[in-house]
Coordinates of C-alpha atoms in Angstrom, one line a residue:
M1 CA 112.5 15.6 100.3
L2 CA 111.0 13.7 97.3
F3 CA 114.3 12.0 96.5
R4 CA 114.7 10.8 100.1
T5 CA 111.1 9.7 100.5
T6 CA 111.2 7.5 97.3
R7 CA 114.7 6.4 98.3
G8 CA 116.1 7.6 94.9
N9 CA 113.5 5.7 92.8
M10 CA 112.6 8.8 90.9
F11 CA 114.0 11.2 88.3
F12 CA 113.8 14.9 88.9
N13 CA 114.2 17.6 86.2
E14 CA 114.0 21.3 87.1
A15 CA 112.7 23.3 84.1
S16 CA 113.1 26.8 85.6
A17 CA 114.2 28.2 88.9
G18 CA 112.8 31.3 90.5
E19 CA 111.0 32.8 87.6
P20 CA 108.4 35.6 88.3
V21 CA 104.9 34.4 87.5
M22 CA 101.7 36.4 87.8
D23 CA 99.4 35.1 90.6
P24 CA 95.9 35.1 89.2
S25 CA 94.2 35.4 92.6
S26 CA 96.2 38.5 93.8
G27 CA 97.5 39.9 90.6
E28 CA 101.1 40.2 92.0
E29 CA 104.2 38.6 90.6
V30 CA 105.6 35.7 92.7
E31 CA 108.6 33.5 92.1
K32 CA 107.8 29.9 91.1
T33 CA 110.0 26.9 90.3
V34 CA 108.7 24.6 87.6
F35 CA 109.9 20.9 87.8
V36 CA 109.0 17.5 86.4
V37 CA 109.0 14.3 88.4
F38 CA 109.3 10.8 86.8
F39 CA 108.4 7.9 89.1
S40 CA 107.1 4.3 89.0
G41 CA 104.3 2.8 91.0
E42 CA 101.1 4.1 92.5
Q43 CA 102.5 4.1 96.0
A44 CA 105.3 6.5 95.0
K45 CA 102.7 8.7 93.2
A46 CA 100.6 9.0 96.4
K47 CA 103.7 10.0 98.5
I48 CA 104.7 12.6 95.9
L49 CA 101.2 14.1 95.8
R50 CA 101.1 14.4 99.6
I51 CA 104.5 16.0 99.8
C52 CA 103.7 18.5 97.1
A53 CA 100.4 19.3 98.7
S54 CA 102.1 19.9 102.1
F55 CA 104.6 22.3 100.5
G56 CA 101.9 24.2 98.6
A57 CA 103.0 23.1 95.2
N58 CA 100.5 22.9 92.3
C59 CA 100.4 19.5 90.6
Y60 CA 99.6 19.0 87.0
P61 CA 99.4 15.3 85.8
V62 CA 100.9 14.4 82.5
P63 CA 99.4 11.4 80.7
E64 CA 101.7 8.7 79.4
E65 CA 100.2 8.6 75.9
I66 CA 101.7 11.0 73.4
V67 CA 98.4 11.7 71.8
K68 CA 96.8 12.7 75.1
Q69 CA 99.8 14.9 75.9
R70 CA 99.5 16.7 72.6
Q71 CA 95.7 17.1 73.1
I72 CA 96.3 18.6 76.6
F73 CA 98.9 20.9 75.1
R74 CA 96.5 22.1 72.4
E75 CA 93.7 22.7 75.0
V76 CA 96.0 24.7 77.3
S77 CA 97.3 26.7 74.4
S78 CA 93.8 27.4 73.2
R79 CA 92.7 28.5 76.7
L80 CA 95.8 30.8 77.0
S81 CA 95.1 32.4 73.7
D82 CA 91.4 32.9 74.6
L83 CA 92.4 34.4 77.9
E84 CA 94.9 36.8 76.2
V85 CA 92.2 37.9 73.8
T86 CA 89.8 38.5 76.7
L87 CA 92.4 40.4 78.7
D88 CA 93.3 42.5 75.7
A89 CA 89.7 43.3 75.1
G90 CA 89.1 44.2 78.8
T91 CA 92.2 46.4 78.8
Q92 CA 91.1 48.2 75.7
H93 CA 87.6 48.7 77.1
R94 CA 89.1 50.0 80.4
N95 CA 91.4 52.5 78.5
K96 CA 88.5 53.8 76.5
A97 CA 86.4 54.2 79.6
L98 CA 89.2 56.0 81.4
E99 CA 89.8 58.3 78.4
S100 CA 86.1 59.2 78.2
V101 CA 86.1 59.8 82.0
G102 CA 89.3 61.7 81.9
S103 CA 88.0 64.2 79.4
Q104 CA 85.0 64.9 81.7
L105 CA 86.6 64.5 85.1
W106 CA 87.5 68.2 85.6
R107 CA 83.9 69.2 84.7
W108 CA 82.6 66.7 87.2
I109 CA 85.0 67.8 89.9
L110 CA 84.0 71.5 89.2
M111 CA 80.3 70.5 89.3
V112 CA 80.7 68.7 92.6
K113 CA 82.6 71.6 94.2
K114 CA 79.9 74.0 93.0
E115 CA 77.2 71.8 94.4
K116 CA 79.0 71.5 97.7
A117 CA 79.5 75.2 97.8
V118 CA 75.8 75.8 97.1
Y119 CA 74.7 73.4 99.9
D120 CA 77.3 74.8 102.3
T121 CA 75.9 78.3 101.7
L122 CA 72.3 77.0 102.0
N123 CA 73.2 75.5 105.4
M124 CA 74.1 79.0 106.6
L125 CA 70.6 80.3 105.7
N126 CA 67.3 80.0 107.6
F127 CA 63.7 79.7 106.4
D128 CA 61.4 82.7 106.9
V129 CA 58.1 82.5 108.7
T130 CA 56.2 81.2 105.7
K131 CA 59.0 78.7 104.9
K132 CA 58.9 79.8 101.2
C133 CA 62.1 81.7 101.0
L134 CA 65.5 81.7 102.6
V135 CA 67.0 84.4 104.8
G136 CA 70.7 84.9 105.4
E137 CA 72.2 87.3 107.9
G138 CA 75.9 88.4 107.8
W139 CA 78.3 91.3 108.2
C140 CA 79.9 93.2 105.4
P141 CA 82.1 96.3 105.1
I142 CA 80.2 99.5 104.3
F143 CA 82.1 100.1 101.1
A144 CA 81.1 96.6 99.9
K145 CA 77.3 97.1 100.1
S146 CA 77.0 98.3 96.5
Q147 CA 79.3 95.5 95.2
I148 CA 77.1 92.9 97.0
E149 CA 73.9 94.4 95.5
D150 CA 75.4 94.2 92.0
V151 CA 76.5 90.6 92.5
L152 CA 73.1 89.6 93.8
Q153 CA 71.4 91.2 90.8
R154 CA 73.7 89.5 88.4
A155 CA 73.0 86.2 90.1
T156 CA 69.3 86.7 89.8
L157 CA 69.6 87.4 86.1
H158 CA 72.0 84.5 85.4
S159 CA 69.8 82.0 87.3
N160 CA 66.6 83.1 85.5
S161 CA 65.0 83.4 88.9
Q162 CA 61.4 84.6 89.0
V163 CA 61.8 86.0 92.5
G164 CA 64.3 88.8 93.1
I165 CA 66.8 88.9 95.9
I166 CA 66.1 91.5 98.7
F167 CA 69.1 93.1 100.3
H168 CA 68.2 94.8 103.5
E169 CA 70.3 96.5 106.1
M170 CA 69.4 95.4 109.6
D171 CA 69.7 97.2 113.0
T172 CA 71.5 95.2 115.7
I173 CA 73.0 95.9 119.1
D174 CA 75.8 93.4 118.5
S175 CA 79.3 94.7 118.0
P176 CA 80.4 94.1 114.4
P177 CA 83.6 92.0 113.7
T178 CA 86.8 93.8 113.0
Y179 CA 87.8 94.3 109.4
F180 CA 90.9 96.1 108.1
R181 CA 91.3 96.9 104.4
T182 CA 94.9 96.0 103.4
D183 CA 96.8 95.8 100.2
K184 CA 99.9 93.8 99.2
F185 CA 102.1 96.3 101.0
T186 CA 100.3 96.5 104.4
N187 CA 99.0 92.9 104.5
A188 CA 102.1 91.4 106.0
F189 CA 102.2 94.0 108.8
Q190 CA 98.5 93.4 109.5
E191 CA 99.1 89.7 109.8
I192 CA 102.0 90.3 112.3
V193 CA 99.7 92.4 114.5
D194 CA 96.8 90.0 114.2
A195 CA 99.1 87.2 115.4
Y196 CA 99.1 88.9 118.8
G197 CA 95.4 89.8 118.8
V198 CA 92.7 91.4 116.7
G199 CA 91.4 94.7 118.1
R200 CA 87.7 95.5 118.8
Y201 CA 85.5 97.2 116.3
E202 CA 86.4 100.9 115.7
E203 CA 89.5 100.5 117.8
I204 CA 92.8 102.1 116.6
N205 CA 94.7 99.7 114.4
P206 CA 98.4 99.5 115.5
A207 CA 99.4 97.9 112.2
V208 CA 99.5 101.4 110.7
Y209 CA 102.3 102.4 113.1
S210 CA 104.0 99.0 112.9
V211 CA 104.7 99.6 109.2
I212 CA 107.5 101.9 110.5
T213 CA 108.3 100.7 114.0
F214 CA 108.6 97.0 113.3
P215 CA 111.2 97.2 110.5
F216 CA 113.0 100.1 112.3
L217 CA 113.4 98.2 115.6
F218 CA 114.7 95.2 113.5
A219 CA 117.2 97.6 111.9
V220 CA 118.4 98.8 115.3
M221 CA 119.6 95.2 115.9
F222 CA 120.7 94.5 112.4
G223 CA 122.5 97.8 111.8
D224 CA 125.1 97.1 109.0
W225 CA 124.7 98.8 105.7
G226 CA 126.6 96.0 103.9
H227 CA 124.2 93.4 105.3
G228 CA 121.4 95.8 104.6
I229 CA 122.3 95.9 100.9
C230 CA 122.3 92.1 100.7
L231 CA 118.9 92.1 102.3
L232 CA 117.7 94.8 99.9
L233 CA 118.8 92.8 96.9
G234 CA 116.8 89.8 98.1
A235 CA 113.7 91.9 98.7
L236 CA 114.0 93.6 95.3
F237 CA 114.3 90.1 93.7
L238 CA 111.1 89.0 95.3
I239 CA 109.3 92.2 94.4
L240 CA 110.3 92.3 90.8
R241 CA 109.3 88.7 90.3
E242 CA 106.1 88.9 92.4
K243 CA 103.8 88.3 89.4
K244 CA 105.5 85.1 88.5
L245 CA 106.0 83.9 92.0
S246 CA 102.4 84.6 93.1
S247 CA 101.2 82.2 90.4
Q248 CA 103.5 79.4 91.5
K249 CA 103.3 76.9 94.4
L250 CA 106.2 77.8 96.7
D251 CA 107.8 75.8 99.6
S252 CA 107.1 77.0 103.1
F253 CA 110.2 79.1 103.6
T254 CA 110.0 80.8 100.2
E255 CA 106.3 81.4 100.7
M256 CA 106.9 83.1 104.0
A257 CA 109.7 85.3 102.6
F258 CA 107.5 86.2 99.6
G259 CA 104.6 87.1 101.8
G260 CA 106.8 89.5 103.8
R261 CA 108.7 90.9 100.8
Y262 CA 107.7 94.5 101.6
V263 CA 108.5 94.0 105.3
I264 CA 112.0 92.8 104.2
L265 CA 112.3 95.8 101.9
L266 CA 111.7 98.3 104.7
M267 CA 113.9 96.2 107.1
A268 CA 116.7 96.4 104.5
L269 CA 116.3 100.2 104.0
F270 CA 116.3 100.9 107.7
S271 CA 119.2 98.5 108.2
I272 CA 121.2 100.6 105.7
Y273 CA 120.3 103.8 107.6
C274 CA 121.2 102.3 111.0
G275 CA 124.4 100.8 109.5
L276 CA 125.4 104.3 108.4
I277 CA 124.8 105.6 111.9
Y278 CA 126.8 102.7 113.4
N279 CA 129.4 103.1 110.5
E280 CA 129.6 99.4 109.9
F281 CA 130.0 97.8 106.5
F282 CA 130.5 94.0 107.2
S283 CA 131.8 95.4 110.6
V284 CA 134.4 97.6 108.8
P285 CA 134.1 101.4 109.4
F286 CA 134.5 103.9 106.5
H287 CA 135.2 107.6 106.3
I288 CA 132.1 108.3 104.2
F289 CA 131.1 111.7 105.6
G290 CA 134.5 113.3 106.1
K291 CA 137.5 112.9 108.2
S292 CA 137.6 111.6 111.8
A293 CA 137.5 114.1 114.6
Y294 CA 140.4 112.3 116.3
A295 CA 144.1 111.8 115.5
C296 CA 147.2 110.2 117.0
R297 CA 149.4 112.1 119.4
E298 CA 152.4 111.5 117.2
N299 CA 153.2 110.3 113.7
S300 CA 154.1 106.7 114.7
C301 CA 150.7 106.2 116.5
S302 CA 152.5 103.9 118.9
D303 CA 150.3 105.0 121.8
A304 CA 147.0 105.0 120.0
Y305 CA 145.7 101.9 121.9
T306 CA 147.3 102.9 125.3
A307 CA 147.1 106.6 125.8
G308 CA 144.4 107.0 123.2
L309 CA 143.7 109.6 120.5
V310 CA 143.2 113.4 120.8
K311 CA 140.4 115.4 119.3
V312 CA 141.7 117.7 116.5
R313 CA 138.5 118.8 114.7
D314 CA 134.7 119.1 114.9
P315 CA 132.7 115.9 115.6
Y316 CA 132.1 113.4 112.8
P317 CA 129.1 114.8 110.9
F318 CA 126.9 111.7 110.7
G319 CA 127.0 108.5 112.8
V320 CA 129.8 106.9 114.8
D321 CA 133.3 108.2 114.3
P322 CA 135.3 105.5 112.5
S323 CA 138.2 106.0 114.9
W324 CA 136.2 104.3 117.7
R325 CA 136.6 101.0 115.8
G326 CA 139.6 99.1 117.3
S327 CA 140.2 101.6 120.1
R328 CA 140.5 100.4 123.7
S329 CA 137.2 102.2 124.6
E330 CA 135.3 100.9 121.6
L331 CA 133.1 98.4 123.5
P332 CA 132.3 100.7 126.5
F333 CA 131.4 103.5 124.1
L334 CA 129.2 101.5 121.8
N335 CA 127.5 99.7 124.7
S336 CA 126.6 102.9 126.4
L337 CA 125.4 104.4 123.1
K338 CA 123.2 101.5 122.1
M339 CA 121.9 100.8 125.6
K340 CA 120.7 104.4 126.1
M341 CA 119.3 104.6 122.6
S342 CA 117.3 101.4 123.2
I343 CA 115.8 102.9 126.4
L344 CA 114.9 106.1 124.5
M345 CA 113.2 104.1 121.7
G346 CA 111.3 101.9 124.2
V347 CA 110.0 104.8 126.3
S348 CA 109.0 106.6 123.1
Q349 CA 107.1 103.6 121.8
M350 CA 105.3 103.0 125.1
N351 CA 104.3 106.6 125.2
L352 CA 102.9 106.2 121.7
G353 CA 100.8 103.3 122.9
I354 CA 99.4 105.4 125.8
L355 CA 98.6 108.3 123.5
L356 CA 96.8 106.0 121.1
S357 CA 94.6 104.8 124.1
Y358 CA 93.7 108.5 124.6
F359 CA 92.5 109.0 121.0
D360 CA 90.7 105.7 121.2
A361 CA 88.9 106.7 124.4
K362 CA 88.1 110.2 122.9
F363 CA 86.6 108.6 119.8
H364 CA 84.3 106.4 121.9
K365 CA 83.6 109.4 124.2
N366 CA 84.8 107.5 127.2
A367 CA 85.8 110.2 129.7
L368 CA 86.4 107.6 132.5
D369 CA 89.2 105.9 130.5
I370 CA 90.8 109.3 129.9
R371 CA 90.7 110.5 133.5
Y372 CA 91.4 107.3 135.3
Q373 CA 93.6 105.3 132.9
F374 CA 95.3 107.5 130.3
I375 CA 96.4 110.3 132.7
P376 CA 97.7 108.1 135.6
Q377 CA 99.4 105.8 133.1
L378 CA 101.1 108.7 131.4
I379 CA 102.2 110.2 134.8
F380 CA 103.5 106.8 136.1
L381 CA 105.5 106.0 133.0
N382 CA 107.1 109.4 132.5
S383 CA 107.7 110.0 136.2
L384 CA 110.1 107.1 136.2
F385 CA 111.3 106.1 132.7
G386 CA 110.5 109.4 131.0
Y387 CA 112.7 111.0 133.7
L388 CA 115.4 108.5 132.9
S389 CA 115.2 109.4 129.2
L390 CA 115.5 113.1 130.1
L391 CA 118.6 112.3 132.1
I392 CA 120.1 110.4 129.2
L393 CA 119.6 113.4 126.8
I394 CA 121.0 115.9 129.3
K395 CA 124.0 113.7 129.9
W396 CA 124.6 113.5 126.1
C397 CA 124.2 117.2 125.6
T398 CA 126.4 118.3 128.6
G399 CA 129.0 115.6 128.5
S400 CA 128.5 114.9 132.2
K401 CA 130.1 111.9 133.9
A402 CA 127.1 111.3 136.2
D403 CA 126.2 107.7 137.0
L404 CA 122.6 107.2 135.9
Y405 CA 122.4 103.8 137.6
H406 CA 123.2 105.5 140.9
V407 CA 120.7 108.3 140.3
M408 CA 117.8 106.0 139.5
I409 CA 118.5 103.5 142.4
Y410 CA 118.9 106.2 145.1
M411 CA 115.8 108.0 143.7
F412 CA 113.9 105.2 145.5
L413 CA 116.3 104.3 148.3
D414 CA 117.2 107.8 149.4
P415 CA 115.1 110.5 147.7
A416 CA 116.3 113.3 149.9
G417 CA 120.0 112.3 149.8
D418 CA 122.7 114.5 148.3
L419 CA 123.4 113.7 144.6
G420 CA 126.9 115.0 144.7
E421 CA 128.7 114.7 141.4
N422 CA 125.7 112.9 139.9
Q423 CA 123.6 116.1 139.9
L424 CA 123.0 117.1 136.3
F425 CA 120.9 120.3 136.7
W426 CA 119.6 122.7 139.4
G427 CA 116.6 121.4 141.4
Q428 CA 117.1 117.8 140.4
K429 CA 116.6 116.5 143.9
E430 CA 113.3 118.3 144.4
L431 CA 112.1 117.2 140.9
Q432 CA 112.9 113.6 141.8
I433 CA 110.9 113.7 145.0
L434 CA 108.0 115.2 143.1
L435 CA 108.1 112.6 140.4
L436 CA 108.4 109.8 142.9
L437 CA 105.3 111.1 144.7
L438 CA 103.4 111.4 141.4
A439 CA 104.3 107.8 140.5
L440 CA 103.1 106.6 143.9
V441 CA 99.8 108.5 143.5
A442 CA 99.2 107.3 140.0
V443 CA 98.9 103.6 141.1
P444 CA 95.8 104.0 143.3
W445 CA 94.5 106.6 140.8
M446 CA 94.5 103.8 138.2
L447 CA 93.1 101.2 140.6
F448 CA 90.2 102.5 142.7
P449 CA 88.2 105.4 141.2
K450 CA 86.9 103.7 138.0
P451 CA 85.2 100.6 139.5
F452 CA 83.3 102.7 142.1
I453 CA 82.3 105.3 139.6
L454 CA 80.9 102.6 137.3
K455 CA 79.0 101.1 140.2
K456 CA 77.5 104.5 141.0
L457 CA 76.5 105.2 137.4
H458 CA 74.9 101.8 137.1
K459 CA 72.8 102.4 140.2
E460 CA 71.6 105.8 139.0
R461 CA 70.8 104.4 135.6
F462 CA 68.5 101.6 136.9
Q463 CA 67.1 103.4 140.0
G464 CA 63.3 103.2 139.8
H465 CA 63.4 101.3 136.5
S466 CA 62.6 97.8 137.7
Y467 CA 59.8 96.3 135.8
R468 CA 57.8 93.1 136.2
F469 CA 57.2 90.9 133.2
L470 CA 53.8 89.8 132.1
G471 CA 53.8 86.0 132.3
T472 CA 52.9 84.4 129.0
S473 CA 53.4 80.9 127.7
E474 CA 55.5 82.2 124.8
M475 CA 58.2 84.2 126.6
D476 CA 60.4 83.5 129.5
P477 CA 62.1 86.8 130.8
D478 CA 65.2 84.9 132.0
S479 CA 65.7 83.5 128.5
E480 CA 65.5 86.8 126.7
P481 CA 69.2 87.9 126.2
D482 CA 68.3 91.6 125.6
S483 CA 65.7 92.0 128.4
A484 CA 65.9 94.7 131.0
R485 CA 66.5 92.2 133.8
S486 CA 69.5 90.7 132.0
R487 CA 71.0 94.2 131.4
H488 CA 70.4 95.1 135.0
D489 CA 72.1 91.9 136.3
D490 CA 74.9 92.3 133.7
F491 CA 77.0 94.6 136.0
N492 CA 79.2 92.7 138.5
F493 CA 81.2 95.0 140.8
G494 CA 83.5 92.3 141.9
E495 CA 84.5 91.3 138.3
V496 CA 84.9 95.0 137.3
F497 CA 87.2 95.7 140.3
V498 CA 89.3 92.5 139.8
H499 CA 89.7 93.4 136.1
Q500 CA 90.8 96.9 136.9
M501 CA 93.2 95.6 139.5
I502 CA 94.7 93.1 137.0
H503 CA 95.0 95.9 134.4
S504 CA 96.7 98.3 136.9
I505 CA 99.2 95.7 138.2
E506 CA 99.9 94.6 134.6
F507 CA 100.7 98.2 133.6
V508 CA 102.9 98.9 136.5
L509 CA 104.9 95.7 136.1
G510 CA 104.8 96.0 132.3
A511 CA 106.3 99.5 132.4
V512 CA 109.4 98.0 134.2
S513 CA 109.6 94.7 132.3
N514 CA 109.0 96.3 128.9
T515 CA 111.6 98.9 129.4
A516 CA 114.1 96.1 130.3
S517 CA 112.9 94.2 127.3
Y518 CA 113.8 97.0 124.9
L519 CA 117.4 96.5 126.1
R520 CA 117.5 93.4 123.8
L521 CA 117.8 95.9 121.0
W522 CA 121.2 96.8 122.4
A523 CA 122.1 93.1 123.2
L524 CA 121.3 91.8 119.7
S525 CA 122.9 94.8 118.0
L526 CA 126.1 94.1 120.0
A527 CA 125.9 90.3 119.1
H528 CA 125.4 91.1 115.5
S529 CA 128.3 93.5 115.4
E530 CA 130.7 91.2 117.3
L531 CA 129.8 88.2 115.1
S532 CA 130.4 90.3 112.0
T533 CA 133.8 91.3 113.4
V534 CA 134.7 87.7 114.2
F535 CA 133.8 86.6 110.6
Y536 CA 135.8 89.5 109.2
E537 CA 138.9 89.2 111.3
K538 CA 139.1 85.4 111.9
L539 CA 138.0 84.3 108.4
L540 CA 138.6 86.9 105.8
L541 CA 141.7 88.6 107.2
F542 CA 143.2 85.3 108.4
A543 CA 142.9 83.8 104.8
W544 CA 144.2 87.0 103.3
G545 CA 147.3 86.7 105.3
Y546 CA 148.5 83.8 103.1
D547 CA 150.1 84.2 99.7
S548 CA 148.2 81.2 98.3
L549 CA 145.3 82.2 96.0
I550 CA 143.4 79.0 97.0
F551 CA 143.6 80.0 100.7
K552 CA 142.2 83.4 99.8
L553 CA 139.5 82.0 97.7
V554 CA 138.4 79.5 100.3
G555 CA 138.5 82.2 103.0
L556 CA 136.3 84.5 100.9
I557 CA 133.8 81.7 100.2
V558 CA 133.6 80.7 103.9
F559 CA 133.2 84.4 104.9
A560 CA 130.4 84.8 102.3
F561 CA 128.5 81.7 103.5
A562 CA 129.0 82.7 107.2
T563 CA 127.7 86.2 106.5
A564 CA 124.7 84.9 104.5
F565 CA 123.9 82.4 107.2

């Protein structure tokens, strides 16, 4: 642009192109091109200055006399050296200041945190009537009272306070919060239960029972003692290194696994147990507890998968007979076994929950809950699904070929109909009619009596006990939460009846849906077993069919990763 504007009457010399230079205003490095322009005439000078200004270039005039040029050079050099000295001194001062601050920073941070903690605690306290001391109210476990008193006494001594701290136990009508003492073994189980909901004060804690039921139900789905050993090794690794891992910052997945290390340990042990029952080691059966009870009809075993095997000795002593694996009736047999076992476990666990409600009501001396909740719930559940569990056990023990689907469906559709070949024992039809009537009676038994009895008890309690309040300027009876009027108006029959109705409907529907939900134990156990079989047959055995060592090694690696995944 300069060359065209001056029509070539100039000489241009580029000293440097695109060198990074520190911008003094922003402190960032920017690329600058340094150039020198030689021209003749004031008119050309004015054009050059305007063009440079429009492009944002910084102009520095150079005098024609050599003496002045040298003088400017010396002045600029002197200014640069002065600036370097000033910058160095500023940098040294800043470093010294940061070093002094750095040595004290952790103390300052600690002091600030302590001060914030003190003020945060003070914000939870209130002044007493005289406004000369602070009063704090809170809940604590009974076993911690002596510990709190000792801590308060030590705090009084360490702070050189002239006034002692008074620890006083208060009487209150409020229900205390729920607190469960846990250790490193039970903490994970308690967190699992708390994720669904925290029980009321002095209510039975189901986490005690979930220590066994939770990992065992997992093992029912994960039954393979080869996989269980792998899981056991991982759990033992986390447990043996728990001191080191507890002091480190872990990623989210490792932290979750480390927190549940004892859960994983029990899951692994129960998986080994269930795997021995299913007789599966990476889906492969083993003759661990003796010989199979079945044998081929002939030496060639040509009809083993067509005509089947014959029983030649007593049943296999523990778990599933290894001869079932690969037979034509393997899937129907295992499906029937796992499905019925899932129903038995589900009904057992639901009965356990109902029994716990009995002990809970007995502890709180609540006879209404025992008579009008526990008893009808126990009758309803066992009249239907308890009876189904009984039929399963009888069928297993007798070897009957009765169709339990048909029995349960026609128990509702045709209670008085003939059972025919589906009859498992004498008097079964009469028992089914009785159980069906008990189940029908149990529903209104749960629904109606309790709300009306509560209404009657409430009327008897407050009959003739209506008081009028003395009107004062300091008290409004409607604003007193614990007044007799508020307690009298607290009972609402409509709300109690609706709550009881919801509870009854939820139990009836839940008894059906929960029993069906337990069938996922069978479904996931089947899926786990079939996936293991696919990995074993389609990966490992397929690769082992080749003579190449590389194929075998690759197949083994892929099988190992698929199994671990």
